Tab-separated table of C-alpha atoms in Angstrom:
chain	number	residue	atom	x	y	z
A	1	UNK	CA	25.502	3.237	2.101
A	2	UNK	CA	23.683	5.157	4.822
A	3	UNK	CA	22.727	7.958	2.434
A	4	UNK	CA	21.564	5.410	-0.143
A	5	UNK	CA	18.844	3.813	1.995
A	6	UNK	CA	16.533	6.891	2.204
A	7	UNK	CA	16.666	7.213	-1.603
A	8	UNK	CA	15.793	3.538	-2.022
A	9	UNK	CA	12.882	3.894	0.413
A	10	UNK	CA	11.430	6.814	-1.582
A	11	UNK	CA	11.885	5.030	-4.914
A	12	UNK	CA	10.406	1.836	-3.477
A	13	UNK	CA	7.347	3.701	-2.191
A	14	UNK	CA	6.851	5.295	-5.616
A	15	UNK	CA	7.254	1.929	-7.350
A	16	UNK	CA	4.738	0.404	-4.940
A	17	UNK	CA	1.926	2.525	-6.409
A	18	UNK	CA	0.545	-0.346	-8.432
A	19	UNK	CA	-3.235	-0.234	-9.013
A	20	UNK	CA	-3.325	-3.315	-11.257
A	21	UNK	CA	-1.449	-5.538	-8.790
A	22	UNK	CA	-3.575	-4.340	-5.868
A	23	UNK	CA	-6.786	-5.027	-7.803
A	24	UNK	CA	-5.649	-8.566	-8.633
A	25	UNK	CA	-4.674	-9.141	-4.996
A	26	UNK	CA	-8.037	-7.909	-3.724
A	27	UNK	CA	-9.714	-10.312	-6.152
A	28	UNK	CA	-7.645	-13.138	-4.647
A	29	UNK	CA	-8.688	-12.043	-1.150
A	30	UNK	CA	-12.339	-12.209	-2.206
A	31	UNK	CA	-12.092	-15.883	-3.234
A	32	UNK	CA	-11.867	-19.169	-1.328
A	33	UNK	CA	-8.787	-19.877	0.831
A	34	UNK	CA	-8.010	-16.140	0.859
A	35	UNK	CA	-5.373	-16.230	3.612
A	36	UNK	CA	-3.399	-19.095	2.096
A	37	UNK	CA	-3.618	-17.861	-1.474
A	38	UNK	CA	-2.833	-14.225	-0.672
A	39	UNK	CA	0.401	-15.265	1.054
A	40	UNK	CA	1.349	-17.558	-1.838
A	41	UNK	CA	0.475	-14.746	-4.257
A	42	UNK	CA	2.783	-12.464	-2.253
A	43	UNK	CA	5.596	-15.035	-2.462
A	44	UNK	CA	5.295	-15.163	-6.266
A	45	UNK	CA	5.179	-11.367	-6.476
A	46	UNK	CA	8.204	-10.979	-4.179
A	47	UNK	CA	10.332	-13.686	-5.817
A	48	UNK	CA	9.739	-12.097	-9.223
A	49	UNK	CA	10.864	-8.721	-7.888
A	50	UNK	CA	13.977	-10.180	-6.265
A	51	UNK	CA	14.925	-12.214	-9.348
A	52	UNK	CA	14.554	-9.170	-11.596
A	53	UNK	CA	16.380	-7.060	-9.024
A	54	UNK	CA	19.564	-9.095	-8.908
A	55	UNK	CA	19.507	-9.748	-12.665
A	56	UNK	CA	19.114	-6.068	-13.603
A	57	UNK	CA	21.773	-4.905	-11.117
A	58	UNK	CA	24.169	-7.446	-12.670
A	59	UNK	CA	23.316	-6.229	-16.190
A	60	UNK	CA	23.913	-2.616	-15.149
A	61	UNK	CA	27.286	-3.595	-13.649
A	62	UNK	CA	28.347	-5.438	-16.794
A	63	UNK	CA	27.173	-2.488	-18.881
A	64	UNK	CA	29.574	-0.141	-17.112
A	65	UNK	CA	27.377	1.518	-14.508
A	66	UNK	CA	29.182	3.100	-11.563
A	67	UNK	CA	31.594	5.862	-10.664
A	68	UNK	CA	31.534	8.878	-12.970
A	69	UNK	CA	30.624	6.889	-16.079
A	70	UNK	CA	28.364	8.624	-18.598
A	71	UNK	CA	26.700	5.239	-18.989
A	72	UNK	CA	24.721	6.074	-15.843
A	73	UNK	CA	23.448	9.248	-17.445
A	74	UNK	CA	22.283	7.385	-20.525
A	75	UNK	CA	20.586	4.731	-18.382
A	76	UNK	CA	18.685	7.410	-16.454
A	77	UNK	CA	17.716	9.143	-19.684
A	78	UNK	CA	16.542	5.859	-21.178
A	79	UNK	CA	14.433	5.014	-18.128
A	80	UNK	CA	13.035	8.550	-18.037
A	81	UNK	CA	12.114	8.424	-21.717
A	82	UNK	CA	10.452	5.045	-21.145
A	83	UNK	CA	8.373	6.515	-18.304
A	84	UNK	CA	7.153	9.319	-20.567
A	85	UNK	CA	6.512	6.902	-23.442
A	86	UNK	CA	4.290	4.782	-21.201
A	87	UNK	CA	2.034	7.764	-20.437
A	88	UNK	CA	0.252	7.993	-23.840
A	89	UNK	CA	0.109	4.198	-24.031
A	90	UNK	CA	-1.614	4.151	-20.649
A	91	UNK	CA	-4.043	6.958	-21.543
A	92	UNK	CA	-4.983	5.566	-24.956
A	93	UNK	CA	-5.367	1.975	-23.756
A	94	UNK	CA	-8.959	0.816	-24.175
A	95	UNK	CA	-10.892	0.180	-21.001
A	96	UNK	CA	-10.830	-3.554	-20.327
A	97	UNK	CA	-10.040	-5.953	-17.485
A	98	UNK	CA	-6.306	-5.846	-16.803
A	99	UNK	CA	-4.160	-8.727	-15.691
A	100	UNK	CA	-4.945	-12.434	-15.455
A	101	UNK	CA	-8.376	-13.815	-14.607
A	102	UNK	CA	-8.914	-14.758	-10.960
A	103	UNK	CA	-11.041	-17.907	-10.603
A	104	UNK	CA	-13.412	-18.579	-7.697
A	105	UNK	CA	-11.348	-21.514	-6.416
A	106	UNK	CA	-7.603	-20.897	-6.805
A	107	UNK	CA	-5.012	-23.621	-6.340
A	108	UNK	CA	-1.719	-22.803	-4.575
A	109	UNK	CA	0.177	-23.112	-7.865
A	110	UNK	CA	-2.285	-20.766	-9.567
A	111	UNK	CA	-1.924	-18.270	-6.713
A	112	UNK	CA	1.873	-18.383	-7.106
A	113	UNK	CA	1.547	-17.891	-10.870
A	114	UNK	CA	-0.845	-14.979	-10.387
A	115	UNK	CA	1.686	-13.317	-8.096
A	116	UNK	CA	4.440	-13.634	-10.686
A	117	UNK	CA	2.231	-12.388	-13.529
A	118	UNK	CA	0.909	-9.498	-11.434
A	119	UNK	CA	4.462	-8.220	-11.150
A	120	UNK	CA	5.469	-8.805	-14.765
A	121	UNK	CA	2.476	-6.885	-16.221
A	122	UNK	CA	3.196	-3.930	-13.933
A	123	UNK	CA	5.171	-1.800	-16.396
A	124	UNK	CA	5.094	1.451	-14.409
A	125	UNK	CA	6.254	-0.301	-11.238
A	126	UNK	CA	9.013	-2.115	-13.126
A	127	UNK	CA	10.439	1.049	-14.696
A	128	UNK	CA	10.589	2.863	-11.353
A	129	UNK	CA	11.946	-0.260	-9.636
A	130	UNK	CA	14.672	-0.454	-12.299
A	131	UNK	CA	15.591	3.171	-11.590
A	132	UNK	CA	16.166	2.143	-7.961
A	133	UNK	CA	18.284	-0.790	-9.106
A	134	UNK	CA	20.330	1.627	-11.178
A	135	UNK	CA	20.966	3.733	-8.073
A	136	UNK	CA	22.273	0.569	-6.380
A	137	UNK	CA	24.509	-0.429	-9.292
A	138	UNK	CA	25.895	3.102	-9.674
A	139	UNK	CA	26.943	3.096	-6.005
A	140	UNK	CA	29.377	0.220	-6.631
A	141	UNK	CA	28.682	-1.492	-3.316
A	142	UNK	CA	30.134	-4.648	-1.827
A	143	UNK	CA	28.232	-7.844	-2.612
A	144	UNK	CA	26.479	-8.046	0.761
A	145	UNK	CA	25.586	-4.335	0.592
A	146	UNK	CA	24.108	-4.824	-2.861
A	147	UNK	CA	22.003	-7.711	-1.577
A	148	UNK	CA	20.797	-5.669	1.388
A	149	UNK	CA	19.998	-2.679	-0.833
A	150	UNK	CA	17.966	-4.805	-3.264
A	151	UNK	CA	16.100	-6.284	-0.271
A	152	UNK	CA	15.281	-2.797	1.083
A	153	UNK	CA	14.093	-1.566	-2.313
A	154	UNK	CA	11.991	-4.711	-2.780
A	155	UNK	CA	10.389	-4.447	0.668
A	156	UNK	CA	9.196	-0.886	0.138
A	157	UNK	CA	8.030	-1.736	-3.386
A	158	UNK	CA	5.719	-4.263	-1.697
A	159	UNK	CA	4.080	-1.623	0.530
A	160	UNK	CA	0.767	-1.269	-1.293
A	161	UNK	CA	0.241	-5.034	-1.562
A	162	UNK	CA	1.222	-5.701	2.055
A	163	UNK	CA	-1.438	-3.291	3.352
A	164	UNK	CA	-4.514	-5.112	1.918
A	165	UNK	CA	-3.162	-8.450	3.158
A	166	UNK	CA	-2.580	-7.023	6.644
A	167	UNK	CA	-6.077	-5.509	6.703
A	168	UNK	CA	-7.651	-8.821	5.696
A	169	UNK	CA	-5.704	-10.807	8.303
A	170	UNK	CA	-6.578	-8.325	11.064
A	171	UNK	CA	-10.241	-7.860	10.105
A	172	UNK	CA	-11.260	-10.862	7.954
A	173	UNK	CA	-15.009	-10.353	8.389
A	174	UNK	CA	-15.099	-6.564	8.171
A	175	UNK	CA	-12.529	-5.941	5.438
A	176	UNK	CA	-14.511	-7.250	2.458
A	177	UNK	CA	-16.577	-4.113	1.847
A	178	UNK	CA	-13.635	-1.765	2.432
A	179	UNK	CA	-11.329	-3.685	0.084
A	180	UNK	CA	-14.044	-3.979	-2.556
A	181	UNK	CA	-14.687	-0.215	-2.374
A	182	UNK	CA	-10.938	0.429	-2.650
A	183	UNK	CA	-10.745	-1.861	-5.687
A	184	UNK	CA	-13.572	0.048	-7.393
A	185	UNK	CA	-11.849	3.360	-6.605
A	186	UNK	CA	-8.608	2.065	-8.127
A	187	UNK	CA	-10.422	0.911	-11.261
A	188	UNK	CA	-11.820	4.418	-11.655
A	189	UNK	CA	-8.605	6.342	-10.966
A	190	UNK	CA	-5.815	3.958	-12.001
A	191	UNK	CA	-4.975	5.886	-15.180
A	192	UNK	CA	-4.492	9.254	-13.511
A	193	UNK	CA	-2.474	7.645	-10.702
A	194	UNK	CA	-0.200	5.917	-13.206
A	195	UNK	CA	0.232	9.033	-15.347
A	196	UNK	CA	1.156	11.189	-12.340
A	197	UNK	CA	3.829	8.765	-11.102
A	198	UNK	CA	5.285	8.211	-14.589
A	199	UNK	CA	5.373	11.960	-15.341
A	200	UNK	CA	7.183	12.858	-12.125
A	201	UNK	CA	9.774	10.087	-12.438
A	202	UNK	CA	10.151	10.524	-16.201
A	203	UNK	CA	11.058	14.197	-15.886
A	204	UNK	CA	13.271	13.569	-12.839
A	205	UNK	CA	15.261	10.797	-14.549
A	206	UNK	CA	15.684	12.752	-17.781
A	207	UNK	CA	17.009	15.804	-15.942
A	208	UNK	CA	19.260	13.636	-13.766
A	209	UNK	CA	20.651	11.835	-16.820
A	210	UNK	CA	21.230	15.036	-18.784
A	211	UNK	CA	23.246	16.506	-15.904
A	212	UNK	CA	25.643	13.553	-16.092
A	213	UNK	CA	25.918	13.424	-19.893
A	214	UNK	CA	26.254	17.190	-20.445
């Protein structure tokens, strides 16, 4: 399992590159009750990741992932193809506000819901996160090791949403302009960021899958 953790950290960091989720979070931080709602938003985001994590690992196990099975090659190829398919969809998508609307006064339940939705609409993050879950399922770990591995992958997938929250909590009065500028930068560059991540992982997963199948 020791050699698995560094791979999960790298995949988690790649999956964490999530412009849409960060923009929604920054919008939450700009509203009333920012500290409370950002933490509740994070809970919803994290619980969605964990629920999907354990469910997808189970599905991969049931599907025959693990050992020297060619199933793993086909899974990697499928995920790689999905990454590449998402690229033209992302580029051709008309420019419009992405994700759910963030009201000026958000209730705790709404903040929790926003966190869940922010994760579900994050297709590029989900595909890369699933590739990490496949690495876990293919390793055929013990139950507690699987749980720990999913937790590690989830934690590093949260990196880019943990940073804005930490900045706001440390510098609540000075962070508004910086976070707003970062949000505007993400809005301008989110397509090229998404395309770059999807292209790299798409090619990597296709090559990795082909090596197993051929």
